[in-house]
Amino acid sequence: LMSSTNGLKDTKKAPIYILNRLKIWYKFLQKNKSGILKEEEIKGLIGELLFLKNMVIPNYGINDSIRFWIGPEGMPQDFAVNDVAVEVKCQFGGSRPRVKITSEDQLYTQLQRLVLYVVTLGKTTAETKDAINLPNLIEEIEIIINDGSSLMVNRFQDLLLEAGYRFSEKYQNYNYIFSDEQAFTVIDDFPRIIKNDLKDGVINLNYSINLSDCSGYNYNSDIF
């Protein structure tokens, strides 16, 4: 709670920051009963953090990049990079090239563009060179953010809590190696289901997209 106000110039705002941190912790403790995220959630969070670290921060700086990360707060997509919505998915390299979509809103946006960004990982051990796990990846990002603003570190930590993450040594047992990345422009006849496709009464939509059928929608820009 004290760290949430570090770097705050206007001390009158301190109670607001402390109350916000308490609310986030309350929500976290309500939904995280088992202690750590499920492996599917671990993999998904790693994908989002890799996109944040490798694609967003180098192009937009720390403050804007953290502001662009909206997924943990319950928004349909993971990032809103100015006028581009970005949904990040993560798949294992040994599996068939497909990603799971968990709602009719995930591949629909009112922004100008929507991009599906897919990270491919392989399972490995902690001893492997360039192995990725959540604690180490988060530490790398926090070092980058610390060079800019301590308040942004707190904001980043709040978003991790919103995503259901709190440090545990158990996360050191989940190690991956980066294999590939792809990006697709979600437009027109891209294989997806949106609200307009559904009949009344259809809810809790889950389906998978075969990435082999998405090659005609490759997104070629390096900057979102």
mmCIF file with all atom_site columns, C-alpha atoms in Angstrom:
data_model
loop_
_atom_site.group_PDB
_atom_site.id
_atom_site.type_symbol
_atom_site.label_atom_id
_atom_site.label_alt_id
_atom_site.label_comp_id
_atom_site.label_asym_id
_atom_site.label_entity_id
_atom_site.label_seq_id
_atom_site.pdbx_PDB_ins_code
_atom_site.Cartn_x
_atom_site.Cartn_y
_atom_site.Cartn_z
_atom_site.occupancy
_atom_site.B_iso_or_equiv
_atom_site.pdbx_formal_charge
_atom_site.auth_seq_id
_atom_site.auth_comp_id
_atom_site.auth_asym_id
_atom_site.auth_atom_id
_atom_site.pdbx_PDB_model_num
ATOM 1   C CA . LEU A 1 1   ? 0.000   0.000   0.000   1.00 0.00 ? 1   LEU A CA 1
ATOM 2   C CA . MET A 1 2   ? 2.817   2.420   0.818   1.00 0.00 ? 2   MET A CA 1
ATOM 3   C CA . SER A 1 3   ? 4.615   1.679   -2.451  1.00 0.00 ? 3   SER A CA 1
ATOM 4   C CA . SER A 1 4   ? 1.497   2.584   -4.432  1.00 0.00 ? 4   SER A CA 1
ATOM 5   C CA . THR A 1 5   ? 2.079   6.248   -3.539  1.00 0.00 ? 5   THR A CA 1
ATOM 6   C CA . ASN A 1 6   ? 5.835   6.344   -4.215  1.00 0.00 ? 6   ASN A CA 1
ATOM 7   C CA . GLY A 1 7   ? 6.665   9.161   -6.589  1.00 0.00 ? 7   GLY A CA 1
ATOM 8   C CA . LEU A 1 8   ? 3.316   10.882  -6.054  1.00 0.00 ? 8   LEU A CA 1
ATOM 9   C CA . LYS A 1 9   ? 3.862   14.655  -6.148  1.00 0.00 ? 9   LYS A CA 1
ATOM 10  C CA . ASP A 1 10  ? 0.408   15.633  -4.922  1.00 0.00 ? 10  ASP A CA 1
ATOM 11  C CA . THR A 1 11  ? 0.109   13.990  -1.481  1.00 0.00 ? 11  THR A CA 1
ATOM 12  C CA . LYS A 1 12  ? -3.597  14.841  -1.332  1.00 0.00 ? 12  LYS A CA 1
ATOM 13  C CA . LYS A 1 13  ? -4.149  12.115  -3.940  1.00 0.00 ? 13  LYS A CA 1
ATOM 14  C CA . ALA A 1 14  ? -2.490  9.450   -1.784  1.00 0.00 ? 14  ALA A CA 1
ATOM 15  C CA . PRO A 1 15  ? -5.742  8.187   -0.164  1.00 0.00 ? 15  PRO A CA 1
ATOM 16  C CA . ILE A 1 16  ? -7.258  7.641   -3.643  1.00 0.00 ? 16  ILE A CA 1
ATOM 17  C CA . TYR A 1 17  ? -4.263  5.570   -4.756  1.00 0.00 ? 17  TYR A CA 1
ATOM 18  C CA . ILE A 1 18  ? -4.363  3.513   -1.537  1.00 0.00 ? 18  ILE A CA 1
ATOM 19  C CA . LEU A 1 19  ? -8.112  2.865   -1.879  1.00 0.00 ? 19  LEU A CA 1
ATOM 20  C CA . ASN A 1 20  ? -7.669  1.812   -5.499  1.00 0.00 ? 20  ASN A CA 1
ATOM 21  C CA . ARG A 1 21  ? -4.925  -0.630  -4.498  1.00 0.00 ? 21  ARG A CA 1
ATOM 22  C CA . LEU A 1 22  ? -7.177  -2.067  -1.755  1.00 0.00 ? 22  LEU A CA 1
ATOM 23  C CA . LYS A 1 23  ? -10.008 -2.567  -4.260  1.00 0.00 ? 23  LYS A CA 1
ATOM 24  C CA . ILE A 1 24  ? -7.675  -4.369  -6.653  1.00 0.00 ? 24  ILE A CA 1
ATOM 25  C CA . TRP A 1 25  ? -6.400  -6.646  -3.892  1.00 0.00 ? 25  TRP A CA 1
ATOM 26  C CA . TYR A 1 26  ? -9.968  -7.384  -2.823  1.00 0.00 ? 26  TYR A CA 1
ATOM 27  C CA . LYS A 1 27  ? -10.919 -8.408  -6.365  1.00 0.00 ? 27  LYS A CA 1
ATOM 28  C CA . PHE A 1 28  ? -7.732  -10.468 -6.696  1.00 0.00 ? 28  PHE A CA 1
ATOM 29  C CA . LEU A 1 29  ? -8.354  -12.398 -3.479  1.00 0.00 ? 29  LEU A CA 1
ATOM 30  C CA . GLN A 1 30  ? -11.955 -13.052 -4.500  1.00 0.00 ? 30  GLN A CA 1
ATOM 31  C CA . LYS A 1 31  ? -11.085 -14.713 -7.806  1.00 0.00 ? 31  LYS A CA 1
ATOM 32  C CA . ASN A 1 32  ? -7.722  -16.339 -7.049  1.00 0.00 ? 32  ASN A CA 1
ATOM 33  C CA . LYS A 1 33  ? -8.377  -19.170 -4.604  1.00 0.00 ? 33  LYS A CA 1
ATOM 34  C CA . SER A 1 34  ? -5.803  -21.704 -5.792  1.00 0.00 ? 34  SER A CA 1
ATOM 35  C CA . GLY A 1 35  ? -2.726  -19.503 -5.438  1.00 0.00 ? 35  GLY A CA 1
ATOM 36  C CA . ILE A 1 36  ? -1.476  -19.416 -9.032  1.00 0.00 ? 36  ILE A CA 1
ATOM 37  C CA . LEU A 1 37  ? -2.975  -19.105 -12.486 1.00 0.00 ? 37  LEU A CA 1
ATOM 38  C CA . LYS A 1 38  ? -3.831  -22.158 -14.581 1.00 0.00 ? 38  LYS A CA 1
ATOM 39  C CA . GLU A 1 39  ? -1.255  -23.001 -17.263 1.00 0.00 ? 39  GLU A CA 1
ATOM 40  C CA . GLU A 1 40  ? -3.520  -21.734 -20.033 1.00 0.00 ? 40  GLU A CA 1
ATOM 41  C CA . GLU A 1 41  ? -3.739  -18.398 -18.185 1.00 0.00 ? 41  GLU A CA 1
ATOM 42  C CA . ILE A 1 42  ? 0.025   -18.364 -17.579 1.00 0.00 ? 42  ILE A CA 1
ATOM 43  C CA . LYS A 1 43  ? 0.636   -18.882 -21.278 1.00 0.00 ? 43  LYS A CA 1
ATOM 44  C CA . GLY A 1 44  ? -1.846  -16.139 -22.188 1.00 0.00 ? 44  GLY A CA 1
ATOM 45  C CA . LEU A 1 45  ? -0.302  -13.627 -19.784 1.00 0.00 ? 45  LEU A CA 1
ATOM 46  C CA . ILE A 1 46  ? 3.181   -14.381 -21.117 1.00 0.00 ? 46  ILE A CA 1
ATOM 47  C CA . GLY A 1 47  ? 1.911   -13.640 -24.627 1.00 0.00 ? 47  GLY A CA 1
ATOM 48  C CA . GLU A 1 48  ? 0.529   -10.275 -23.553 1.00 0.00 ? 48  GLU A CA 1
ATOM 49  C CA . LEU A 1 49  ? 3.708   -9.348  -21.681 1.00 0.00 ? 49  LEU A CA 1
ATOM 50  C CA . LEU A 1 50  ? 5.919   -10.296 -24.624 1.00 0.00 ? 50  LEU A CA 1
ATOM 51  C CA . PHE A 1 51  ? 3.803   -8.095  -26.890 1.00 0.00 ? 51  PHE A CA 1
ATOM 52  C CA . LEU A 1 52  ? 4.049   -5.259  -24.355 1.00 0.00 ? 52  LEU A CA 1
ATOM 53  C CA . LYS A 1 53  ? 7.823   -5.625  -23.937 1.00 0.00 ? 53  LYS A CA 1
ATOM 54  C CA . ASN A 1 54  ? 8.880   -6.296  -27.517 1.00 0.00 ? 54  ASN A CA 1
ATOM 55  C CA . MET A 1 55  ? 6.319   -4.468  -29.654 1.00 0.00 ? 55  MET A CA 1
ATOM 56  C CA . VAL A 1 56  ? 4.655   -1.674  -27.695 1.00 0.00 ? 56  VAL A CA 1
ATOM 57  C CA . ILE A 1 57  ? 7.208   -0.182  -25.283 1.00 0.00 ? 57  ILE A CA 1
ATOM 58  C CA . PRO A 1 58  ? 9.975   0.225   -27.921 1.00 0.00 ? 58  PRO A CA 1
ATOM 59  C CA . ASN A 1 59  ? 7.578   2.117   -30.207 1.00 0.00 ? 59  ASN A CA 1
ATOM 60  C CA . TYR A 1 60  ? 5.454   4.141   -27.775 1.00 0.00 ? 60  TYR A CA 1
ATOM 61  C CA . GLY A 1 61  ? 7.416   4.515   -24.549 1.00 0.00 ? 61  GLY A CA 1
ATOM 62  C CA . ILE A 1 62  ? 6.507   3.406   -21.050 1.00 0.00 ? 62  ILE A CA 1
ATOM 63  C CA . ASN A 1 63  ? 3.597   5.641   -20.064 1.00 0.00 ? 63  ASN A CA 1
ATOM 64  C CA . ASP A 1 64  ? 1.507   5.152   -23.196 1.00 0.00 ? 64  ASP A CA 1
ATOM 65  C CA . SER A 1 65  ? 2.332   1.451   -23.402 1.00 0.00 ? 65  SER A CA 1
ATOM 66  C CA . ILE A 1 66  ? 1.040   0.715   -19.903 1.00 0.00 ? 66  ILE A CA 1
ATOM 67  C CA . ARG A 1 67  ? -2.059  2.774   -20.671 1.00 0.00 ? 67  ARG A CA 1
ATOM 68  C CA . PHE A 1 68  ? -2.627  0.735   -23.851 1.00 0.00 ? 68  PHE A CA 1
ATOM 69  C CA . TRP A 1 69  ? -2.801  -2.544  -21.857 1.00 0.00 ? 69  TRP A CA 1
ATOM 70  C CA . ILE A 1 70  ? -6.533  -2.796  -21.121 1.00 0.00 ? 70  ILE A CA 1
ATOM 71  C CA . GLY A 1 71  ? -7.222  -6.540  -21.098 1.00 0.00 ? 71  GLY A CA 1
ATOM 72  C CA . PRO A 1 72  ? -6.754  -7.100  -17.336 1.00 0.00 ? 72  PRO A CA 1
ATOM 73  C CA . GLU A 1 73  ? -9.527  -4.584  -16.667 1.00 0.00 ? 73  GLU A CA 1
ATOM 74  C CA . GLY A 1 74  ? -12.086 -6.719  -18.475 1.00 0.00 ? 74  GLY A CA 1
ATOM 75  C CA . MET A 1 75  ? -12.036 -5.101  -21.912 1.00 0.00 ? 75  MET A CA 1
ATOM 76  C CA . PRO A 1 76  ? -12.786 -7.326  -24.960 1.00 0.00 ? 76  PRO A CA 1
ATOM 77  C CA . GLN A 1 77  ? -9.273  -6.969  -26.430 1.00 0.00 ? 77  GLN A CA 1
ATOM 78  C CA . ASP A 1 78  ? -5.921  -6.996  -24.646 1.00 0.00 ? 78  ASP A CA 1
ATOM 79  C CA . PHE A 1 79  ? -4.553  -3.714  -26.030 1.00 0.00 ? 79  PHE A CA 1
ATOM 80  C CA . ALA A 1 80  ? -5.899  -0.509  -27.537 1.00 0.00 ? 80  ALA A CA 1
ATOM 81  C CA . VAL A 1 81  ? -2.899  1.033   -29.283 1.00 0.00 ? 81  VAL A CA 1
ATOM 82  C CA . ASN A 1 82  ? -4.284  4.410   -30.336 1.00 0.00 ? 82  ASN A CA 1
ATOM 83  C CA . ASP A 1 83  ? -6.806  3.492   -33.063 1.00 0.00 ? 83  ASP A CA 1
ATOM 84  C CA . VAL A 1 84  ? -5.827  -0.209  -33.251 1.00 0.00 ? 84  VAL A CA 1
ATOM 85  C CA . ALA A 1 85  ? -7.321  -2.905  -31.030 1.00 0.00 ? 85  ALA A CA 1
ATOM 86  C CA . VAL A 1 86  ? -4.994  -5.870  -30.511 1.00 0.00 ? 86  VAL A CA 1
ATOM 87  C CA . GLU A 1 87  ? -6.042  -9.290  -29.279 1.00 0.00 ? 87  GLU A CA 1
ATOM 88  C CA . VAL A 1 88  ? -3.050  -11.379 -28.157 1.00 0.00 ? 88  VAL A CA 1
ATOM 89  C CA . LYS A 1 89  ? -3.161  -15.173 -28.256 1.00 0.00 ? 89  LYS A CA 1
ATOM 90  C CA . CYS A 1 90  ? -0.544  -17.740 -27.365 1.00 0.00 ? 90  CYS A CA 1
ATOM 91  C CA . GLN A 1 91  ? -0.191  -21.278 -28.704 1.00 0.00 ? 91  GLN A CA 1
ATOM 92  C CA . PHE A 1 92  ? 2.227   -24.172 -28.234 1.00 0.00 ? 92  PHE A CA 1
ATOM 93  C CA . GLY A 1 93  ? 4.471   -24.960 -31.186 1.00 0.00 ? 93  GLY A CA 1
ATOM 94  C CA . GLY A 1 94  ? 3.850   -28.687 -30.946 1.00 0.00 ? 94  GLY A CA 1
ATOM 95  C CA . SER A 1 95  ? 0.105   -28.316 -31.338 1.00 0.00 ? 95  SER A CA 1
ATOM 96  C CA . ARG A 1 96  ? -1.978  -27.677 -34.412 1.00 0.00 ? 96  ARG A CA 1
ATOM 97  C CA . PRO A 1 97  ? -1.901  -23.978 -35.449 1.00 0.00 ? 97  PRO A CA 1
ATOM 98  C CA . ARG A 1 98  ? -5.069  -22.771 -33.793 1.00 0.00 ? 98  ARG A CA 1
ATOM 99  C CA . VAL A 1 99  ? -6.153  -20.279 -31.150 1.00 0.00 ? 99  VAL A CA 1
ATOM 100 C CA . LYS A 1 100 ? -9.187  -20.222 -28.892 1.00 0.00 ? 100 LYS A CA 1
ATOM 101 C CA . ILE A 1 101 ? -11.639 -17.319 -28.959 1.00 0.00 ? 101 ILE A CA 1
ATOM 102 C CA . THR A 1 102 ? -13.698 -16.927 -25.793 1.00 0.00 ? 102 THR A CA 1
ATOM 103 C CA . SER A 1 103 ? -16.483 -14.504 -26.706 1.00 0.00 ? 103 SER A CA 1
ATOM 104 C CA . GLU A 1 104 ? -18.324 -12.880 -29.589 1.00 0.00 ? 104 GLU A CA 1
ATOM 105 C CA . ASP A 1 105 ? -16.708 -9.535  -28.632 1.00 0.00 ? 105 ASP A CA 1
ATOM 106 C CA . GLN A 1 106 ? -13.070 -10.648 -28.718 1.00 0.00 ? 106 GLN A CA 1
ATOM 107 C CA . LEU A 1 107 ? -12.689 -10.253 -32.492 1.00 0.00 ? 107 LEU A CA 1
ATOM 108 C CA . TYR A 1 108 ? -14.938 -7.223  -32.887 1.00 0.00 ? 108 TYR A CA 1
ATOM 109 C CA . THR A 1 109 ? -14.039 -3.590  -32.226 1.00 0.00 ? 109 THR A CA 1
ATOM 110 C CA . GLN A 1 110 ? -15.328 -0.096  -32.858 1.00 0.00 ? 110 GLN A CA 1
ATOM 111 C CA . LEU A 1 111 ? -11.784 1.194   -33.352 1.00 0.00 ? 111 LEU A CA 1
ATOM 112 C CA . GLN A 1 112 ? -10.450 1.651   -36.882 1.00 0.00 ? 112 GLN A CA 1
ATOM 113 C CA . ARG A 1 113 ? -8.543  -1.640  -36.992 1.00 0.00 ? 113 ARG A CA 1
ATOM 114 C CA . LEU A 1 114 ? -8.354  -4.953  -35.159 1.00 0.00 ? 114 LEU A CA 1
ATOM 115 C CA . VAL A 1 115 ? -5.234  -7.133  -35.142 1.00 0.00 ? 115 VAL A CA 1
ATOM 116 C CA . LEU A 1 116 ? -4.894  -10.706 -33.909 1.00 0.00 ? 116 LEU A CA 1
ATOM 117 C CA . TYR A 1 117 ? -1.337  -11.172 -32.644 1.00 0.00 ? 117 TYR A CA 1
ATOM 118 C CA . VAL A 1 118 ? -0.272  -14.794 -32.041 1.00 0.00 ? 118 VAL A CA 1
ATOM 119 C CA . VAL A 1 119 ? 2.799   -15.851 -30.065 1.00 0.00 ? 119 VAL A CA 1
ATOM 120 C CA . THR A 1 120 ? 4.068   -19.424 -30.434 1.00 0.00 ? 120 THR A CA 1
ATOM 121 C CA . LEU A 1 121 ? 5.901   -20.958 -27.474 1.00 0.00 ? 121 LEU A CA 1
ATOM 122 C CA . GLY A 1 122 ? 7.563   -24.282 -26.792 1.00 0.00 ? 122 GLY A CA 1
ATOM 123 C CA . LYS A 1 123 ? 7.814   -25.927 -23.381 1.00 0.00 ? 123 LYS A CA 1
ATOM 124 C CA . THR A 1 124 ? 11.294  -26.103 -21.880 1.00 0.00 ? 124 THR A CA 1
ATOM 125 C CA . THR A 1 125 ? 13.200  -26.111 -18.572 1.00 0.00 ? 125 THR A CA 1
ATOM 126 C CA . ALA A 1 126 ? 14.625  -23.287 -16.497 1.00 0.00 ? 126 ALA A CA 1
ATOM 127 C CA . GLU A 1 127 ? 18.156  -24.320 -17.507 1.00 0.00 ? 127 GLU A CA 1
ATOM 128 C CA . THR A 1 128 ? 17.497  -23.639 -21.200 1.00 0.00 ? 128 THR A CA 1
ATOM 129 C CA . LYS A 1 129 ? 19.108  -20.491 -22.579 1.00 0.00 ? 129 LYS A CA 1
ATOM 130 C CA . ASP A 1 130 ? 16.510  -17.744 -23.172 1.00 0.00 ? 130 ASP A CA 1
ATOM 131 C CA . ALA A 1 131 ? 13.858  -19.673 -21.213 1.00 0.00 ? 131 ALA A CA 1
ATOM 132 C CA . ILE A 1 132 ? 10.841  -17.526 -20.334 1.00 0.00 ? 132 ILE A CA 1
ATOM 133 C CA . ASN A 1 133 ? 8.778   -17.705 -17.165 1.00 0.00 ? 133 ASN A CA 1
ATOM 134 C CA . LEU A 1 134 ? 6.403   -15.182 -15.652 1.00 0.00 ? 134 LEU A CA 1
ATOM 135 C CA . PRO A 1 135 ? 8.528   -13.915 -12.703 1.00 0.00 ? 135 PRO A CA 1
ATOM 136 C CA . ASN A 1 136 ? 11.602  -13.332 -14.866 1.00 0.00 ? 136 ASN A CA 1
ATOM 137 C CA . LEU A 1 137 ? 9.641   -11.687 -17.678 1.00 0.00 ? 137 LEU A CA 1
ATOM 138 C CA . ILE A 1 138 ? 7.828   -9.408  -15.246 1.00 0.00 ? 138 ILE A CA 1
ATOM 139 C CA . GLU A 1 139 ? 11.141  -8.445  -13.611 1.00 0.00 ? 139 GLU A CA 1
ATOM 140 C CA . GLU A 1 140 ? 12.592  -7.528  -17.014 1.00 0.00 ? 140 GLU A CA 1
ATOM 141 C CA . ILE A 1 141 ? 9.630   -5.268  -17.750 1.00 0.00 ? 141 ILE A CA 1
ATOM 142 C CA . GLU A 1 142 ? 9.737   -3.662  -14.299 1.00 0.00 ? 142 GLU A CA 1
ATOM 143 C CA . ILE A 1 143 ? 13.415  -2.793  -14.820 1.00 0.00 ? 143 ILE A CA 1
ATOM 144 C CA . ILE A 1 144 ? 12.484  -1.067  -18.082 1.00 0.00 ? 144 ILE A CA 1
ATOM 145 C CA . ILE A 1 145 ? 9.579   0.791   -16.450 1.00 0.00 ? 145 ILE A CA 1
ATOM 146 C CA . ASN A 1 146 ? 11.664  1.826   -13.431 1.00 0.00 ? 146 ASN A CA 1
ATOM 147 C CA . ASP A 1 147 ? 13.835  3.886   -15.752 1.00 0.00 ? 147 ASP A CA 1
ATOM 148 C CA . GLY A 1 148 ? 10.802  6.033   -16.466 1.00 0.00 ? 148 GLY A CA 1
ATOM 149 C CA . SER A 1 149 ? 8.303   6.367   -13.634 1.00 0.00 ? 149 SER A CA 1
ATOM 150 C CA . SER A 1 150 ? 7.758   4.660   -10.286 1.00 0.00 ? 150 SER A CA 1
ATOM 151 C CA . LEU A 1 151 ? 4.039   5.402   -10.605 1.00 0.00 ? 151 LEU A CA 1
ATOM 152 C CA . MET A 1 152 ? 3.984   3.389   -13.824 1.00 0.00 ? 152 MET A CA 1
ATOM 153 C CA . VAL A 1 153 ? 5.551   0.458   -11.965 1.00 0.00 ? 153 VAL A CA 1
ATOM 154 C CA . ASN A 1 154 ? 2.661   0.592   -9.523  1.00 0.00 ? 154 ASN A CA 1
ATOM 155 C CA . ARG A 1 155 ? 0.195   0.796   -12.383 1.00 0.00 ? 155 ARG A CA 1
ATOM 156 C CA . PHE A 1 156 ? 1.853   -2.207  -14.025 1.00 0.00 ? 156 PHE A CA 1
ATOM 157 C CA . GLN A 1 157 ? 1.659   -4.169  -10.766 1.00 0.00 ? 157 GLN A CA 1
ATOM 158 C CA . ASP A 1 158 ? -2.017  -3.245  -10.393 1.00 0.00 ? 158 ASP A CA 1
ATOM 159 C CA . LEU A 1 159 ? -2.728  -4.617  -13.868 1.00 0.00 ? 159 LEU A CA 1
ATOM 160 C CA . LEU A 1 160 ? -0.913  -7.855  -12.983 1.00 0.00 ? 160 LEU A CA 1
ATOM 161 C CA . LEU A 1 161 ? -3.143  -8.197  -9.937  1.00 0.00 ? 161 LEU A CA 1
ATOM 162 C CA . GLU A 1 162 ? -6.195  -7.543  -12.113 1.00 0.00 ? 162 GLU A CA 1
ATOM 163 C CA . ALA A 1 163 ? -4.950  -10.354 -14.372 1.00 0.00 ? 163 ALA A CA 1
ATOM 164 C CA . GLY A 1 164 ? -4.807  -12.680 -11.357 1.00 0.00 ? 164 GLY A CA 1
ATOM 165 C CA . TYR A 1 165 ? -1.021  -12.734 -10.932 1.00 0.00 ? 165 TYR A CA 1
ATOM 166 C CA . ARG A 1 166 ? 0.864   -12.472 -7.651  1.00 0.00 ? 166 ARG A CA 1
ATOM 167 C CA . PHE A 1 167 ? 4.431   -13.711 -7.319  1.00 0.00 ? 167 PHE A CA 1
ATOM 168 C CA . SER A 1 168 ? 4.870   -17.342 -6.337  1.00 0.00 ? 168 SER A CA 1
ATOM 169 C CA . GLU A 1 169 ? 7.909   -19.587 -6.682  1.00 0.00 ? 169 GLU A CA 1
ATOM 170 C CA . LYS A 1 170 ? 5.566   -22.129 -8.312  1.00 0.00 ? 170 LYS A CA 1
ATOM 171 C CA . TYR A 1 171 ? 5.648   -20.027 -11.495 1.00 0.00 ? 171 TYR A CA 1
ATOM 172 C CA . GLN A 1 172 ? 9.353   -20.900 -11.857 1.00 0.00 ? 172 GLN A CA 1
ATOM 173 C CA . ASN A 1 173 ? 8.204   -24.413 -12.836 1.00 0.00 ? 173 ASN A CA 1
ATOM 174 C CA . TYR A 1 174 ? 6.462   -23.133 -15.986 1.00 0.00 ? 174 TYR A CA 1
ATOM 175 C CA . ASN A 1 175 ? 9.179   -22.362 -18.522 1.00 0.00 ? 175 ASN A CA 1
ATOM 176 C CA . TYR A 1 176 ? 8.830   -21.716 -22.239 1.00 0.00 ? 176 TYR A CA 1
ATOM 177 C CA . ILE A 1 177 ? 10.935  -20.796 -25.235 1.00 0.00 ? 177 ILE A CA 1
ATOM 178 C CA . PHE A 1 178 ? 9.847   -18.238 -27.814 1.00 0.00 ? 178 PHE A CA 1
ATOM 179 C CA . SER A 1 179 ? 9.371   -19.808 -31.244 1.00 0.00 ? 179 SER A CA 1
ATOM 180 C CA . ASP A 1 180 ? 7.440   -17.477 -33.542 1.00 0.00 ? 180 ASP A CA 1
ATOM 181 C CA . GLU A 1 181 ? 5.002   -14.591 -33.822 1.00 0.00 ? 181 GLU A CA 1
ATOM 182 C CA . GLN A 1 182 ? 2.290   -13.820 -36.370 1.00 0.00 ? 182 GLN A CA 1
ATOM 183 C CA . ALA A 1 183 ? -0.161  -10.974 -36.818 1.00 0.00 ? 183 ALA A CA 1
ATOM 184 C CA . PHE A 1 184 ? -3.424  -10.934 -38.748 1.00 0.00 ? 184 PHE A CA 1
ATOM 185 C CA . THR A 1 185 ? -5.742  -8.116  -39.767 1.00 0.00 ? 185 THR A CA 1
ATOM 186 C CA . VAL A 1 186 ? -9.255  -9.013  -38.638 1.00 0.00 ? 186 VAL A CA 1
ATOM 187 C CA . ILE A 1 187 ? -11.503 -7.644  -41.389 1.00 0.00 ? 187 ILE A CA 1
ATOM 188 C CA . ASP A 1 188 ? -14.301 -8.649  -43.736 1.00 0.00 ? 188 ASP A CA 1
ATOM 189 C CA . ASP A 1 189 ? -14.475 -12.450 -44.065 1.00 0.00 ? 189 ASP A CA 1
ATOM 190 C CA . PHE A 1 190 ? -11.779 -13.248 -41.522 1.00 0.00 ? 190 PHE A CA 1
ATOM 191 C CA . PRO A 1 191 ? -12.874 -16.512 -39.807 1.00 0.00 ? 191 PRO A CA 1
ATOM 192 C CA . ARG A 1 192 ? -14.678 -15.254 -36.719 1.00 0.00 ? 192 ARG A CA 1
ATOM 193 C CA . ILE A 1 193 ? -18.072 -15.084 -35.021 1.00 0.00 ? 193 ILE A CA 1
ATOM 194 C CA . ILE A 1 194 ? -19.441 -11.736 -33.828 1.00 0.00 ? 194 ILE A CA 1
ATOM 195 C CA . LYS A 1 195 ? -22.670 -10.610 -32.197 1.00 0.00 ? 195 LYS A CA 1
ATOM 196 C CA . ASN A 1 196 ? -24.467 -10.038 -35.479 1.00 0.00 ? 196 ASN A CA 1
ATOM 197 C CA . ASP A 1 197 ? -23.949 -13.722 -36.341 1.00 0.00 ? 197 ASP A CA 1
ATOM 198 C CA . LEU A 1 198 ? -25.699 -15.017 -33.230 1.00 0.00 ? 198 LEU A CA 1
ATOM 199 C CA . LYS A 1 199 ? -29.303 -15.873 -32.617 1.00 0.00 ? 199 LYS A CA 1
ATOM 200 C CA . ASP A 1 200 ? -30.998 -14.533 -29.497 1.00 0.00 ? 200 ASP A CA 1
ATOM 201 C CA . GLY A 1 201 ? -30.265 -16.694 -26.486 1.00 0.00 ? 201 GLY A CA 1
ATOM 202 C CA . VAL A 1 202 ? -26.793 -17.843 -27.565 1.00 0.00 ? 202 VAL A CA 1
ATOM 203 C CA . ILE A 1 203 ? -24.289 -16.944 -24.821 1.00 0.00 ? 203 ILE A CA 1
ATOM 204 C CA . ASN A 1 204 ? -20.844 -17.923 -23.487 1.00 0.00 ? 204 ASN A CA 1
ATOM 205 C CA . LEU A 1 205 ? -19.401 -18.436 -26.948 1.00 0.00 ? 205 LEU A CA 1
ATOM 206 C CA . ASN A 1 206 ? -16.140 -20.407 -27.305 1.00 0.00 ? 206 ASN A CA 1
ATOM 207 C CA . TYR A 1 207 ? -14.575 -21.536 -30.573 1.00 0.00 ? 207 TYR A CA 1
ATOM 208 C CA . SER A 1 208 ? -11.189 -22.089 -32.231 1.00 0.00 ? 208 SER A CA 1
ATOM 209 C CA . ILE A 1 209 ? -9.634  -20.535 -35.329 1.00 0.00 ? 209 ILE A CA 1
ATOM 210 C CA . ASN A 1 210 ? -7.402  -22.545 -37.623 1.00 0.00 ? 210 ASN A CA 1
ATOM 211 C CA . LEU A 1 211 ? -4.479  -20.202 -38.317 1.00 0.00 ? 211 LEU A CA 1
ATOM 212 C CA . SER A 1 212 ? -3.669  -22.046 -41.538 1.00 0.00 ? 212 SER A CA 1
ATOM 213 C CA . ASP A 1 213 ? -6.829  -20.509 -42.994 1.00 0.00 ? 213 ASP A CA 1
ATOM 214 C CA . CYS A 1 214 ? -5.772  -16.970 -42.053 1.00 0.00 ? 214 CYS A CA 1
ATOM 215 C CA . SER A 1 215 ? -2.723  -16.527 -44.301 1.00 0.00 ? 215 SER A CA 1
ATOM 216 C CA . GLY A 1 216 ? -4.581  -14.110 -46.568 1.00 0.00 ? 216 GLY A CA 1
ATOM 217 C CA . TYR A 1 217 ? -4.974  -11.693 -43.661 1.00 0.00 ? 217 TYR A CA 1
ATOM 218 C CA . ASN A 1 218 ? -1.328  -11.284 -42.619 1.00 0.00 ? 218 ASN A CA 1
ATOM 219 C CA . TYR A 1 219 ? -0.635  -7.944  -40.954 1.00 0.00 ? 219 TYR A CA 1
ATOM 220 C CA . ASN A 1 220 ? 2.711   -6.682  -42.218 1.00 0.00 ? 220 ASN A CA 1
ATOM 221 C CA . SER A 1 221 ? 3.289   -3.448  -40.282 1.00 0.00 ? 221 SER A CA 1
ATOM 222 C CA . ASP A 1 222 ? 5.895   -3.485  -37.520 1.00 0.00 ? 222 ASP A CA 1
ATOM 223 C CA . ILE A 1 223 ? 4.070   -0.766  -35.586 1.00 0.00 ? 223 ILE A CA 1
ATOM 224 C CA . PHE A 1 224 ? 0.490   -1.019  -34.374 1.00 0.00 ? 224 PHE A CA 1
#
